[in-house]
Amino acid sequence: MVINGNGIHVDPSKIEAVKNWKAPRTPTKVRSFLGLAGYYRRFIENFSKIAKSLTILTQKSLPDGSEDFVVYYDVLSRIGLGCVLMQRGKVIAYASRQLKIHKKNYTTHDLELGAVVFALKIWRHYLYGTKSVIYTDHKSLQHIFSQKELNMRQSVAG
């Protein structure tokens, strides 16, 4: 910044640095450029409108249609639940949460089923009405639809 009798102005050498900045090719480099340019936002009218298209480039992938969704999930050492929503090999979203104290006493089977329900609830707006694949590393959940008896927690989840 240059401060003089006429007020506060952008240093002309900094303007040249922004003009000569190589075109960013990755989300990280776009964020870096936006950080530099954002420092001078007070001098640029409608900065947020100008930067909007660049800001969109820094976000995670957006779903492409309503097909080919894959959900991966896991219970993390009786501490929390973690899930990933993918489409055509690209990550769309991540989600996780800590387990409440009383849920740490649930059986592994019930925790794994709870993780599936958690993932399906938060991403239902993507998954509703689609055929999706859910990957589990828990053998007994692979046979949940053929089990003769379900406990109360499992029947409410299903």
Tab-separated table of N, CA and C in Angstrom:
chain	number	residue	atom	x	y	z
A	1	MET	N	0.838	-1.168	0.000
A	1	MET	CA	0.000	0.000	0.000
A	1	MET	C	0.891	1.242	0.000
A	2	VAL	N	0.386	2.261	-0.631
A	2	VAL	CA	1.068	3.549	-0.640
A	2	VAL	C	0.138	4.542	0.066
A	3	ILE	N	0.673	5.173	1.077
A	3	ILE	CA	-0.109	6.179	1.808
A	3	ILE	C	0.548	7.531	1.578
A	4	ASN	N	-0.264	8.485	1.085
A	4	ASN	CA	0.248	9.842	0.879
A	4	ASN	C	-0.879	10.844	1.143
A	5	GLY	N	-0.671	12.065	0.791
A	5	GLY	CA	-1.663	13.105	1.037
A	5	GLY	C	-2.976	12.875	0.312
A	6	ASN	N	-2.970	12.083	-0.740
A	6	ASN	CA	-4.196	11.808	-1.502
A	6	ASN	C	-4.962	10.601	-0.962
A	7	GLY	N	-4.418	9.914	0.054
A	7	GLY	CA	-5.089	8.757	0.633
A	7	GLY	C	-4.270	7.485	0.534
A	8	ILE	N	-4.965	6.368	0.565
A	8	ILE	CA	-4.328	5.047	0.502
A	8	ILE	C	-4.536	4.482	-0.899
A	9	HIS	N	-3.440	3.988	-1.491
A	9	HIS	CA	-3.495	3.452	-2.850
A	9	HIS	C	-2.719	2.140	-2.923
A	10	VAL	N	-2.997	1.398	-3.953
A	10	VAL	CA	-2.272	0.161	-4.198
A	10	VAL	C	-0.904	0.502	-4.772
A	11	ASP	N	0.099	-0.208	-4.288
A	11	ASP	CA	1.459	-0.038	-4.787
A	11	ASP	C	1.493	-0.516	-6.241
A	12	PRO	N	1.918	0.333	-7.190
A	12	PRO	CA	1.949	-0.054	-8.610
A	12	PRO	C	2.758	-1.318	-8.884
A	13	SER	N	3.804	-1.564	-8.109
A	13	SER	CA	4.594	-2.780	-8.334
A	13	SER	C	3.773	-4.029	-7.994
A	14	LYS	N	2.862	-3.918	-7.035
A	14	LYS	CA	2.000	-5.050	-6.674
A	14	LYS	C	0.969	-5.311	-7.766
A	15	ILE	N	0.490	-4.246	-8.401
A	15	ILE	CA	-0.446	-4.406	-9.511
A	15	ILE	C	0.225	-5.181	-10.637
A	16	GLU	N	1.484	-4.874	-10.895
A	16	GLU	CA	2.235	-5.598	-11.931
A	16	GLU	C	2.400	-7.067	-11.561
A	17	ALA	N	2.629	-7.350	-10.276
A	17	ALA	CA	2.779	-8.741	-9.834
A	17	ALA	C	1.495	-9.530	-10.096
A	18	VAL	N	0.350	-8.910	-9.842
A	18	VAL	CA	-0.932	-9.578	-10.086
A	18	VAL	C	-1.147	-9.765	-11.585
A	19	LYS	N	-0.831	-8.745	-12.366
A	19	LYS	CA	-1.005	-8.839	-13.823
A	19	LYS	C	-0.128	-9.927	-14.426
A	20	ASN	N	1.072	-10.106	-13.880
A	20	ASN	CA	2.028	-11.062	-14.441
A	20	ASN	C	1.933	-12.454	-13.807
A	21	TRP	N	1.003	-12.653	-12.894
A	21	TRP	CA	0.832	-13.940	-12.230
A	21	TRP	C	0.468	-14.988	-13.268
A	22	LYS	N	1.144	-16.141	-13.235
A	22	LYS	CA	0.822	-17.214	-14.174
A	22	LYS	C	-0.580	-17.729	-13.900
A	23	ALA	N	-1.278	-18.109	-14.955
A	23	ALA	CA	-2.647	-18.628	-14.816
A	23	ALA	C	-2.633	-19.866	-13.921
A	24	PRO	N	-3.414	-19.854	-12.831
A	24	PRO	CA	-3.441	-21.018	-11.936
A	24	PRO	C	-4.115	-22.214	-12.607
A	25	ARG	N	-3.561	-23.409	-12.370
A	25	ARG	CA	-4.074	-24.621	-13.020
A	25	ARG	C	-4.652	-25.639	-12.033
A	26	THR	N	-4.534	-25.376	-10.733
A	26	THR	CA	-5.075	-26.289	-9.729
A	26	THR	C	-5.909	-25.485	-8.730
A	27	PRO	N	-6.832	-26.157	-8.019
A	27	PRO	CA	-7.621	-25.441	-7.007
A	27	PRO	C	-6.744	-24.748	-5.962
A	28	THR	N	-5.648	-25.374	-5.578
A	28	THR	CA	-4.749	-24.774	-4.584
A	28	THR	C	-4.138	-23.486	-5.116
A	29	LYS	N	-3.725	-23.493	-6.376
A	29	LYS	CA	-3.119	-22.290	-6.954
A	29	LYS	C	-4.169	-21.197	-7.189
A	30	VAL	N	-5.402	-21.601	-7.481
A	30	VAL	CA	-6.486	-20.616	-7.617
A	30	VAL	C	-6.737	-19.954	-6.263
A	31	ARG	N	-6.758	-20.769	-5.177
A	31	ARG	CA	-6.937	-20.213	-3.831
A	31	ARG	C	-5.820	-19.235	-3.495
A	32	SER	N	-4.606	-19.594	-3.863
A	32	SER	CA	-3.454	-18.730	-3.604
A	32	SER	C	-3.611	-17.389	-4.314
A	33	PHE	N	-4.015	-17.446	-5.580
A	33	PHE	CA	-4.219	-16.212	-6.335
A	33	PHE	C	-5.346	-15.381	-5.727
A	34	LEU	N	-6.453	-16.029	-5.353
A	34	LEU	CA	-7.568	-15.301	-4.748
A	34	LEU	C	-7.156	-14.666	-3.422
A	35	GLY	N	-6.268	-15.333	-2.699
A	35	GLY	CA	-5.763	-14.758	-1.453
A	35	GLY	C	-4.994	-13.480	-1.710
A	36	LEU	N	-4.135	-13.496	-2.721
A	36	LEU	CA	-3.366	-12.301	-3.078
A	36	LEU	C	-4.299	-11.194	-3.574
A	37	ALA	N	-5.171	-11.541	-4.498
A	37	ALA	CA	-6.066	-10.536	-5.065
A	37	ALA	C	-7.049	-10.021	-4.009
A	38	GLY	N	-7.489	-10.902	-3.104
A	38	GLY	CA	-8.434	-10.510	-2.072
A	38	GLY	C	-7.885	-9.477	-1.109
A	39	TYR	N	-6.587	-9.445	-0.967
A	39	TYR	CA	-5.958	-8.439	-0.109
A	39	TYR	C	-6.287	-7.030	-0.609
A	40	TYR	N	-6.479	-6.892	-1.893
A	40	TYR	CA	-6.755	-5.587	-2.508
A	40	TYR	C	-8.229	-5.381	-2.839
A	41	ARG	N	-9.107	-6.212	-2.297
A	41	ARG	CA	-10.536	-6.156	-2.632
A	41	ARG	C	-11.163	-4.798	-2.343
A	42	ARG	N	-10.653	-4.078	-1.357
A	42	ARG	CA	-11.240	-2.766	-1.039
A	42	ARG	C	-11.023	-1.740	-2.142
A	43	PHE	N	-10.063	-2.015	-3.021
A	43	PHE	CA	-9.781	-1.094	-4.115
A	43	PHE	C	-10.462	-1.508	-5.415
A	44	ILE	N	-11.109	-2.682	-5.410
A	44	ILE	CA	-11.710	-3.224	-6.632
A	44	ILE	C	-13.224	-3.281	-6.459
A	45	GLU	N	-13.923	-2.467	-7.219
A	45	GLU	CA	-15.378	-2.446	-7.137
A	45	GLU	C	-15.947	-3.772	-7.638
A	46	ASN	N	-16.924	-4.315	-6.923
A	46	ASN	CA	-17.571	-5.595	-7.259
A	46	ASN	C	-16.586	-6.763	-7.291
A	47	PHE	N	-15.615	-6.737	-6.396
A	47	PHE	CA	-14.603	-7.795	-6.366
A	47	PHE	C	-15.233	-9.181	-6.267
A	48	SER	N	-16.216	-9.347	-5.381
A	48	SER	CA	-16.802	-10.678	-5.186
A	48	SER	C	-17.480	-11.192	-6.455
A	49	LYS	N	-18.100	-10.306	-7.220
A	49	LYS	CA	-18.721	-10.719	-8.481
A	49	LYS	C	-17.659	-11.120	-9.502
A	50	ILE	N	-16.570	-10.365	-9.530
A	50	ILE	CA	-15.481	-10.662	-10.464
A	50	ILE	C	-14.822	-11.994	-10.106
A	51	ALA	N	-14.643	-12.243	-8.816
A	51	ALA	CA	-13.918	-13.431	-8.354
A	51	ALA	C	-14.798	-14.672	-8.250
A	52	LYS	N	-16.105	-14.534	-8.435
A	52	LYS	CA	-17.024	-15.650	-8.225
A	52	LYS	C	-16.662	-16.884	-9.056
A	53	SER	N	-16.372	-16.698	-10.326
A	53	SER	CA	-16.061	-17.857	-11.174
A	53	SER	C	-14.782	-18.549	-10.715
A	54	LEU	N	-13.818	-17.794	-10.213
A	54	LEU	CA	-12.597	-18.410	-9.683
A	54	LEU	C	-12.887	-19.135	-8.373
A	55	THR	N	-13.729	-18.564	-7.549
A	55	THR	CA	-14.078	-19.187	-6.279
A	55	THR	C	-14.757	-20.526	-6.513
A	56	ILE	N	-15.604	-20.615	-7.509
A	56	ILE	CA	-16.280	-21.872	-7.838
A	56	ILE	C	-15.260	-22.956	-8.200
A	57	LEU	N	-14.170	-22.572	-8.841
A	57	LEU	CA	-13.137	-23.539	-9.212
A	57	LEU	C	-12.455	-24.174	-8.007
A	58	THR	N	-12.515	-23.516	-6.848
A	58	THR	CA	-11.853	-24.044	-5.657
A	58	THR	C	-12.714	-25.045	-4.904
A	59	GLN	N	-13.966	-25.186	-5.282
A	59	GLN	CA	-14.877	-26.065	-4.564
A	59	GLN	C	-14.722	-27.498	-5.041
A	60	LYS	N	-15.231	-28.425	-4.208
A	60	LYS	CA	-15.205	-29.840	-4.576
A	60	LYS	C	-16.017	-30.045	-5.847
A	61	SER	N	-15.828	-31.197	-6.441
A	61	SER	CA	-16.585	-31.537	-7.644
A	61	SER	C	-18.072	-31.517	-7.347
A	62	LEU	N	-18.847	-31.140	-8.328
A	62	LEU	CA	-20.296	-31.179	-8.201
A	62	LEU	C	-20.807	-32.408	-8.925
A	63	PRO	N	-21.904	-32.984	-8.462
A	63	PRO	CA	-22.424	-34.176	-9.132
A	63	PRO	C	-22.739	-33.901	-10.590
A	64	ASP	N	-22.500	-34.902	-11.411
A	64	ASP	CA	-22.774	-34.813	-12.833
A	64	ASP	C	-23.936	-35.756	-13.125
A	65	GLY	N	-25.132	-35.227	-13.096
A	65	GLY	CA	-26.311	-36.061	-13.302
A	65	GLY	C	-26.665	-36.798	-12.021
A	66	SER	N	-27.469	-37.839	-12.160
A	66	SER	CA	-27.910	-38.574	-10.970
A	66	SER	C	-27.607	-40.066	-11.107
A	67	GLU	N	-26.452	-40.374	-11.644
A	67	GLU	CA	-26.081	-41.777	-11.838
A	67	GLU	C	-24.710	-42.057	-11.252
A	68	ASP	N	-24.437	-43.339	-11.069
A	68	ASP	CA	-23.107	-43.812	-10.694
A	68	ASP	C	-22.608	-43.328	-9.343
A	69	PHE	N	-23.499	-43.141	-8.373
A	69	PHE	CA	-23.043	-42.742	-7.049
A	69	PHE	C	-22.513	-43.955	-6.297
A	70	VAL	N	-21.433	-43.743	-5.583
A	70	VAL	CA	-20.831	-44.774	-4.752
A	70	VAL	C	-20.612	-44.166	-3.371
A	71	VAL	N	-20.996	-44.910	-2.333
A	71	VAL	CA	-20.804	-44.459	-0.959
A	71	VAL	C	-19.849	-45.430	-0.273
A	72	TYR	N	-18.797	-44.879	0.318
A	72	TYR	CA	-17.885	-45.641	1.162
A	72	TYR	C	-18.078	-45.127	2.582
A	73	TYR	N	-18.063	-46.012	3.558
A	73	TYR	CA	-18.216	-45.562	4.931
A	73	TYR	C	-17.423	-46.479	5.837
A	74	ASP	N	-17.192	-46.020	7.063
A	74	ASP	CA	-16.532	-46.861	8.048
A	74	ASP	C	-16.774	-46.286	9.430
A	75	VAL	N	-16.737	-47.162	10.415
A	75	VAL	CA	-16.755	-46.746	11.812
A	75	VAL	C	-15.305	-46.663	12.231
A	76	LEU	N	-14.918	-45.552	12.792
A	76	LEU	CA	-13.525	-45.283	13.097
A	76	LEU	C	-13.212	-45.564	14.563
A	77	SER	N	-12.767	-46.768	14.853
A	77	SER	CA	-12.298	-47.161	16.184
A	77	SER	C	-13.245	-46.781	17.319
A	78	ARG	N	-14.516	-46.945	17.100
A	78	ARG	CA	-15.534	-46.610	18.103
A	78	ARG	C	-15.426	-45.162	18.580
A	79	ILE	N	-14.903	-44.306	17.725
A	79	ILE	CA	-14.790	-42.875	18.029
A	79	ILE	C	-15.768	-42.087	17.174
A	80	GLY	N	-15.888	-42.480	15.899
A	80	GLY	CA	-16.749	-41.728	15.002
A	80	GLY	C	-17.095	-42.507	13.749
A	81	LEU	N	-17.849	-41.847	12.885
A	81	LEU	CA	-18.272	-42.405	11.604
A	81	LEU	C	-17.673	-41.551	10.494
A	82	GLY	N	-17.252	-42.173	9.415
A	82	GLY	CA	-16.732	-41.432	8.277
A	82	GLY	C	-17.310	-41.966	6.982
A	83	CYS	N	-17.593	-41.069	6.027
A	83	CYS	CA	-18.207	-41.465	4.755
A	83	CYS	C	-17.642	-40.619	3.619
A	84	VAL	N	-17.651	-41.206	2.437
A	84	VAL	CA	-17.256	-40.496	1.229
A	84	VAL	C	-18.290	-40.793	0.152
A	85	LEU	N	-18.772	-39.747	-0.516
A	85	LEU	CA	-19.676	-39.896	-1.655
A	85	LEU	C	-18.868	-39.627	-2.913
A	86	MET	N	-18.906	-40.581	-3.835
A	86	MET	CA	-18.141	-40.440	-5.071
A	86	MET	C	-19.047	-40.650	-6.268
A	87	GLN	N	-18.612	-40.103	-7.403
A	87	GLN	CA	-19.310	-40.311	-8.662
A	87	GLN	C	-18.260	-40.354	-9.761
A	88	ARG	N	-18.261	-41.447	-10.509
A	88	ARG	CA	-17.315	-41.637	-11.610
A	88	ARG	C	-15.865	-41.399	-11.183
A	89	GLY	N	-15.526	-41.907	-10.002
A	89	GLY	CA	-14.150	-41.818	-9.516
A	89	GLY	C	-13.764	-40.488	-8.897
A	90	LYS	N	-14.689	-39.542	-8.813
A	90	LYS	CA	-14.386	-38.231	-8.224
A	90	LYS	C	-15.132	-38.068	-6.912
A	91	VAL	N	-14.459	-37.486	-5.929
A	91	VAL	CA	-15.087	-37.234	-4.642
A	91	VAL	C	-16.072	-36.081	-4.787
A	92	ILE	N	-17.286	-36.303	-4.335
A	92	ILE	CA	-18.316	-35.266	-4.326
A	92	ILE	C	-18.388	-34.634	-2.945
A	93	ALA	N	-18.326	-35.479	-1.896
A	93	ALA	CA	-18.439	-34.947	-0.538
A	93	ALA	C	-17.847	-35.919	0.469
A	94	TYR	N	-17.401	-35.351	1.585
A	94	TYR	CA	-16.956	-36.111	2.744
A	94	TYR	C	-17.892	-35.780	3.892
A	95	ALA	N	-18.053	-36.713	4.814
A	95	ALA	CA	-18.826	-36.432	6.020
A	95	ALA	C	-18.277	-37.287	7.154
A	96	SER	N	-18.334	-36.753	8.357
A	96	SER	CA	-17.936	-37.520	9.531
A	96	SER	C	-18.621	-36.924	10.747
A	97	ARG	N	-18.656	-37.693	11.796
A	97	ARG	CA	-19.151	-37.189	13.072
A	97	ARG	C	-18.647	-38.079	14.180
A	98	GLN	N	-18.536	-37.492	15.355
A	98	GLN	CA	-18.136	-38.261	16.525
A	98	GLN	C	-19.329	-39.055	17.030
A	99	LEU	N	-19.025	-40.181	17.651
A	99	LEU	CA	-20.090	-40.968	18.263
A	99	LEU	C	-20.458	-40.354	19.604
A	100	LYS	N	-21.736	-40.341	19.901
A	100	LYS	CA	-22.183	-39.917	21.228
A	100	LYS	C	-21.774	-40.999	22.216
A	101	ILE	N	-21.596	-40.624	23.465
A	101	ILE	CA	-21.070	-41.548	24.468
A	101	ILE	C	-21.876	-42.842	24.547
A	102	HIS	N	-23.202	-42.751	24.543
A	102	HIS	CA	-24.007	-43.965	24.665
A	102	HIS	C	-23.900	-44.867	23.433
A	103	LYS	N	-23.593	-44.295	22.277
A	103	LYS	CA	-23.489	-45.112	21.063
A	103	LYS	C	-22.179	-45.892	21.005
A	104	LYS	N	-21.205	-45.510	21.818
A	104	LYS	CA	-19.938	-46.249	21.854
A	104	LYS	C	-20.133	-47.659	22.403
A	105	ASN	N	-21.265	-47.892	23.068
A	105	ASN	CA	-21.562	-49.219	23.617
A	105	ASN	C	-22.332	-50.107	22.644
A	106	TYR	N	-22.707	-49.583	21.493
A	106	TYR	CA	-23.444	-50.373	20.509
A	106	TYR	C	-22.535	-51.485	19.960
A	107	THR	N	-23.162	-52.531	19.462
A	107	THR	CA	-22.384	-53.594	18.816
A	107	THR	C	-21.771	-53.053	17.526
A	108	THR	N	-20.741	-53.700	17.067
A	108	THR	CA	-20.088	-53.288	15.823
A	108	THR	C	-21.083	-53.313	14.662
A	109	HIS	N	-21.911	-54.330	14.640
A	109	HIS	CA	-22.926	-54.464	13.594
A	109	HIS	C	-23.849	-53.241	13.578
A	110	ASP	N	-24.320	-52.832	14.755
A	110	ASP	CA	-25.220	-51.680	14.839
A	110	ASP	C	-24.508	-50.374	14.483
A	111	LEU	N	-23.246	-50.240	14.868
A	111	LEU	CA	-22.487	-49.034	14.510
A	111	LEU	C	-22.286	-48.950	13.000
A	112	GLU	N	-21.964	-50.065	12.389
A	112	GLU	CA	-21.765	-50.085	10.937
A	112	GLU	C	-23.062	-49.736	10.216
A	113	LEU	N	-24.170	-50.293	10.677
A	113	LEU	CA	-25.463	-49.961	10.075
A	113	LEU	C	-25.788	-48.487	10.307
A	114	GLY	N	-25.457	-47.978	11.479
A	114	GLY	CA	-25.662	-46.557	11.771
A	114	GLY	C	-24.877	-45.654	10.838
A	115	ALA	N	-23.685	-46.086	10.469
A	115	ALA	CA	-22.865	-45.300	9.533
A	115	ALA	C	-23.515	-45.249	8.152
A	116	VAL	N	-24.103	-46.373	7.722
A	116	VAL	CA	-24.809	-46.391	6.437
A	116	VAL	C	-25.985	-45.424	6.480
A	117	VAL	N	-26.766	-45.495	7.548
A	117	VAL	CA	-27.938	-44.620	7.685
A	117	VAL	C	-27.499	-43.156	7.714
A	118	PHE	N	-26.433	-42.855	8.444
A	118	PHE	CA	-25.893	-41.488	8.503
A	118	PHE	C	-25.562	-40.982	7.097
A	119	ALA	N	-24.839	-41.784	6.324
A	119	ALA	CA	-24.452	-41.381	4.963
A	119	ALA	C	-25.673	-41.194	4.068
A	120	LEU	N	-26.596	-42.123	4.126
A	120	LEU	CA	-27.772	-42.036	3.260
A	120	LEU	C	-28.658	-40.848	3.623
A	121	LYS	N	-28.746	-40.516	4.893
A	121	LYS	CA	-29.567	-39.367	5.303
A	121	LYS	C	-28.965	-38.054	4.819
A	122	ILE	N	-27.650	-37.879	5.006
A	122	ILE	CA	-27.083	-36.573	4.644
A	122	ILE	C	-26.980	-36.379	3.139
A	123	TRP	N	-26.894	-37.474	2.395
A	123	TRP	CA	-26.784	-37.342	0.939
A	123	TRP	C	-28.046	-37.783	0.210
A	124	ARG	N	-29.163	-37.850	0.919
A	124	ARG	CA	-30.406	-38.325	0.303
A	124	ARG	C	-30.819	-37.486	-0.892
A	125	HIS	N	-30.507	-36.188	-0.880
A	125	HIS	CA	-30.888	-35.330	-2.009
A	125	HIS	C	-30.138	-35.711	-3.286
A	126	TYR	N	-28.968	-36.348	-3.159
A	126	TYR	CA	-28.260	-36.857	-4.336
A	126	TYR	C	-28.753	-38.256	-4.700
A	127	LEU	N	-29.019	-39.074	-3.693
A	127	LEU	CA	-29.239	-40.504	-3.897
A	127	LEU	C	-30.694	-40.903	-4.118
A	128	TYR	N	-31.639	-40.053	-3.747
A	128	TYR	CA	-33.051	-40.414	-3.844
A	128	TYR	C	-33.423	-40.752	-5.288
A	129	GLY	N	-34.003	-41.909	-5.469
A	129	GLY	CA	-34.458	-42.332	-6.787
A	129	GLY	C	-33.359	-42.857	-7.700
A	130	THR	N	-32.165	-43.044	-7.168
A	130	THR	CA	-31.068	-43.553	-8.002
A	130	THR	C	-30.660	-44.945	-7.526
A	131	LYS	N	-29.983	-45.653	-8.370
A	131	LYS	CA	-29.348	-46.901	-7.967
A	131	LYS	C	-27.909	-46.539	-7.610
A	132	SER	N	-27.537	-46.860	-6.394
A	132	SER	CA	-26.213	-46.512	-5.904
A	132	SER	C	-25.544	-47.749	-5.334
A	133	VAL	N	-24.238	-47.695	-5.226
A	133	VAL	CA	-23.473	-48.787	-4.642
A	133	VAL	C	-22.938	-48.305	-3.299
A	134	ILE	N	-23.097	-49.139	-2.277
A	134	ILE	CA	-22.571	-48.825	-0.959
A	134	ILE	C	-21.546	-49.892	-0.614
A	135	TYR	N	-20.326	-49.468	-0.349
A	135	TYR	CA	-19.259	-50.411	-0.019
A	135	TYR	C	-19.101	-50.513	1.489
A	136	THR	N	-19.037	-51.742	1.976
A	136	THR	CA	-18.825	-51.998	3.395
A	136	THR	C	-17.657	-52.951	3.582
A	137	ASP	N	-16.970	-52.812	4.703
A	137	ASP	CA	-15.924	-53.765	5.043
A	137	ASP	C	-16.410	-54.686	6.163
A	138	HIS	N	-17.702	-54.601	6.467
A	138	HIS	CA	-18.276	-55.383	7.552
A	138	HIS	C	-19.113	-56.516	6.955
A	139	LYS	N	-18.630	-57.729	7.105
A	139	LYS	CA	-19.211	-58.893	6.434
A	139	LYS	C	-20.695	-59.102	6.747
A	140	SER	N	-21.101	-58.930	8.008
A	140	SER	CA	-22.498	-59.247	8.343
A	140	SER	C	-23.493	-58.290	7.699
A	141	LEU	N	-23.088	-57.062	7.418
A	141	LEU	CA	-24.014	-56.127	6.766
A	141	LEU	C	-24.265	-56.505	5.312
A	142	GLN	N	-23.373	-57.279	4.738
A	142	GLN	CA	-23.583	-57.711	3.357
A	142	GLN	C	-24.798	-58.642	3.262
A	143	HIS	N	-25.234	-59.162	4.397
A	143	HIS	CA	-26.347	-60.121	4.406
A	143	HIS	C	-27.534	-59.606	5.215
A	144	ILE	N	-27.626	-58.315	5.447
A	144	ILE	CA	-28.676	-57.783	6.322
A	144	ILE	C	-30.083	-58.046	5.781
A	145	PHE	N	-30.238	-58.047	4.472
A	145	PHE	CA	-31.575	-58.244	3.908
A	145	PHE	C	-32.049	-59.695	4.009
A	146	SER	N	-31.121	-60.608	4.247
A	146	SER	CA	-31.524	-62.008	4.370
A	146	SER	C	-31.526	-62.489	5.822
A	147	GLN	N	-31.266	-61.603	6.776
A	147	GLN	CA	-31.288	-62.004	8.186
A	147	GLN	C	-32.726	-62.261	8.631
A	148	LYS	N	-32.908	-63.309	9.435
A	148	LYS	CA	-34.254	-63.675	9.887
A	148	LYS	C	-34.758	-62.727	10.958
A	149	GLU	N	-33.890	-62.283	11.837
A	149	GLU	CA	-34.311	-61.414	12.926
A	149	GLU	C	-33.416	-60.186	12.997
A	150	LEU	N	-34.057	-59.052	13.229
A	150	LEU	CA	-33.325	-57.799	13.431
A	150	LEU	C	-33.675	-57.276	14.820
A	151	ASN	N	-32.709	-56.642	15.478
A	151	ASN	CA	-33.037	-56.033	16.766
A	151	ASN	C	-33.778	-54.716	16.502
A	152	MET	N	-34.277	-54.094	17.551
A	152	MET	CA	-35.094	-52.895	17.414
A	152	MET	C	-34.326	-51.788	16.683
A	153	ARG	N	-33.067	-51.584	17.027
A	153	ARG	CA	-32.272	-50.536	16.414
A	153	ARG	C	-32.106	-50.772	14.915
A	154	GLN	N	-31.880	-52.033	14.543
A	154	GLN	CA	-31.696	-52.366	13.123
A	154	GLN	C	-32.998	-52.229	12.340
A	155	SER	N	-34.108	-52.607	12.930
A	155	SER	CA	-35.368	-52.529	12.203
A	155	SER	C	-35.813	-51.087	12.022
A	156	VAL	N	-35.502	-50.207	12.960
A	156	VAL	CA	-35.834	-48.798	12.829
A	156	VAL	C	-34.934	-48.162	11.775
A	157	ALA	N	-33.663	-48.564	11.711
A	157	ALA	CA	-32.728	-48.006	10.724
A	157	ALA	C	-33.124	-48.405	9.315
A	158	GLY	N	-33.627	-49.606	9.128
A	158	GLY	CA	-33.967	-50.082	7.805
A	158	GLY	C	-35.276	-49.537	7.395
